[in-house]
Amino acid sequence: MSAVLTLATPEHFDRLDALVAAFHAEEGIDLAPDARAAGIQPLLGGIPHGAVYLIGPPRAPIGYVVVTFGWSIEFGGMDGFVDEIFIRPGVRGRGIATEVLLSLPRALGEAGVKALHLEVGADNVTAQRLYTRAGFKLRDGYHLMTRML
């Protein structure tokens, strides 16, 4: 199956919001609909902080991936963070996420992104295998730490 990526725009909000709500329900992320919309909508307006790509046909997407952008002296320039990736449960296991995670870094690299990061749960062995197949590696001695503001 081909994982066609389409840059999401404001007209895709309703379809994307439904996918994000499904992902959040699956992951136990409790976020009010208005807060979820506040996180999605600026990315659809073309702000420089990130992008959302629909996976599959835009009229009936089977998933999405969100990449946010930052700057890293260590990595020599712009870096990206896969904030969320979701494939509908009914079409998982067909290599779609692997295809996305192999093609997206190539495209981002051509656009000047120097490194792509992601976060994975320590007990999520399935996702760890997927990310390893796609070329991601654990960074020895590093842990993602967060401070809520």
Coordinates of C-alpha atoms in Angstrom, one line a residue:
M1 CA 0.0 0.0 0.0
S2 CA 1.3 3.5 -0.9
A3 CA 1.5 6.0 2.0
V4 CA 0.7 9.1 0.0
L5 CA 1.3 12.2 2.2
T6 CA -0.7 15.4 1.7
L7 CA 0.1 18.6 3.6
A8 CA -3.0 19.3 5.6
T9 CA -4.7 22.7 5.3
P10 CA -7.6 24.3 7.1
E11 CA -10.1 22.5 4.9
H12 CA -8.9 19.2 6.3
F13 CA -9.6 20.1 9.9
D14 CA -12.7 18.0 10.5
R15 CA -11.2 14.8 9.1
L16 CA -7.9 15.4 10.9
D17 CA -9.6 16.3 14.2
A18 CA -11.5 12.9 14.1
L19 CA -8.2 11.1 13.6
V20 CA -6.5 13.0 16.4
A21 CA -9.4 12.3 18.7
A22 CA -9.2 8.5 17.9
F23 CA -5.4 8.5 18.6
H24 CA -5.8 10.4 21.8
A25 CA -8.6 8.0 23.0
E26 CA -6.3 5.0 22.1
E27 CA -3.4 6.5 24.0
G28 CA -5.4 7.7 27.0
I29 CA -4.7 11.4 26.3
D30 CA -7.4 13.5 27.9
L31 CA -7.7 16.7 26.0
A32 CA -10.8 18.8 25.7
P33 CA -12.0 19.3 22.1
D34 CA -11.3 23.0 22.1
A35 CA -7.7 22.5 23.4
R36 CA -7.2 19.8 20.7
A37 CA -8.4 22.2 18.1
A38 CA -6.1 24.9 19.5
G39 CA -3.2 22.5 19.0
I40 CA -4.2 21.5 15.4
Q41 CA -5.4 24.7 13.7
P42 CA -2.2 26.8 13.8
L43 CA -0.4 24.0 12.1
L44 CA -2.9 24.0 9.3
G45 CA -2.4 27.7 8.7
G46 CA 1.2 27.3 7.6
I47 CA 3.0 28.5 10.6
P48 CA 6.7 27.7 10.7
H49 CA 6.6 25.6 13.8
G50 CA 5.3 22.4 12.2
A51 CA 3.3 20.6 9.7
V52 CA 0.6 18.0 9.6
Y53 CA 0.5 15.4 6.8
L54 CA -2.6 13.3 6.1
I55 CA -1.7 9.7 5.2
G56 CA -3.7 8.3 2.3
P57 CA -6.4 10.0 0.2
P58 CA -7.2 13.5 1.7
R59 CA -10.9 12.9 1.4
A60 CA -10.7 9.7 3.5
P61 CA -7.3 9.7 5.2
I62 CA -6.2 6.5 7.0
G63 CA -3.9 8.4 9.4
Y64 CA -1.7 11.4 10.0
V65 CA 1.7 12.5 11.1
V66 CA 2.6 15.7 12.8
V67 CA 6.2 17.1 12.6
T68 CA 7.2 20.1 14.6
F69 CA 10.4 22.1 14.0
G70 CA 13.1 23.6 16.2
W71 CA 16.8 24.5 16.0
S72 CA 19.7 22.6 17.3
I73 CA 23.3 23.7 17.5
E74 CA 24.3 20.1 18.2
F75 CA 22.7 18.8 15.0
G76 CA 23.8 21.8 12.9
G77 CA 20.5 23.5 12.2
M78 CA 16.8 22.8 11.9
D79 CA 15.6 19.6 13.5
G80 CA 12.2 18.0 13.6
F81 CA 10.2 16.1 16.1
V82 CA 7.5 13.6 15.2
D83 CA 4.9 14.7 17.6
E84 CA 2.2 12.2 16.7
I85 CA 1.8 9.5 14.1
F86 CA -1.4 7.5 13.8
I87 CA -2.7 4.8 11.4
R88 CA -6.3 3.6 11.7
P89 CA -6.4 0.3 13.5
G90 CA -8.1 -1.5 10.5
V91 CA -5.2 -0.8 8.2
R92 CA -2.2 -1.3 10.6
G93 CA 0.3 -4.0 9.9
R94 CA 0.6 -3.3 6.2
G95 CA 3.8 -1.3 6.3
I96 CA 2.2 2.1 6.0
A97 CA 3.8 3.7 9.0
T98 CA 7.2 2.3 8.0
E99 CA 6.8 3.8 4.6
V100 CA 5.9 7.2 6.1
L101 CA 8.8 7.1 8.5
L102 CA 11.2 6.2 5.6
S103 CA 9.9 8.8 3.1
L104 CA 9.3 11.7 5.4
P105 CA 13.0 12.0 6.6
R106 CA 14.2 12.0 3.0
A107 CA 11.8 14.9 2.1
L108 CA 12.6 16.8 5.3
G109 CA 16.3 16.3 4.7
E110 CA 16.0 17.7 1.2
A111 CA 14.3 20.8 2.8
G112 CA 17.2 21.3 5.2
V113 CA 16.2 19.5 8.3
K114 CA 19.3 17.9 9.9
A115 CA 17.8 15.4 12.4
L116 CA 14.4 14.0 13.2
H117 CA 13.4 12.9 16.7
L118 CA 10.5 11.0 18.2
E119 CA 9.4 9.8 21.6
V120 CA 8.3 6.2 22.4
G121 CA 7.1 4.6 25.5
A122 CA 9.6 2.4 27.2
D123 CA 7.1 -0.5 27.2
N124 CA 5.8 0.0 23.7
V125 CA 7.9 -2.7 22.0
T126 CA 5.8 -2.7 18.8
A127 CA 6.4 1.0 18.2
Q128 CA 10.1 0.6 19.1
R129 CA 10.5 -2.1 16.4
L130 CA 8.7 0.1 13.9
Y131 CA 11.0 3.1 14.7
T132 CA 14.1 1.0 14.6
R133 CA 13.1 -0.4 11.1
A134 CA 12.7 3.2 10.0
G135 CA 16.3 4.1 11.1
F136 CA 15.6 5.7 14.5
K137 CA 18.1 4.9 17.3
L138 CA 18.0 5.4 21.1
R139 CA 20.4 8.0 22.3
D140 CA 22.4 6.4 25.1
G141 CA 22.4 8.4 28.3
Y142 CA 19.5 10.7 27.2
H143 CA 15.9 10.9 28.5
L144 CA 13.2 13.3 27.3
M145 CA 12.2 15.5 30.2
T146 CA 9.2 17.9 30.3
R147 CA 8.2 20.8 32.4
M148 CA 4.6 22.0 32.0
L149 CA 4.2 25.7 31.8

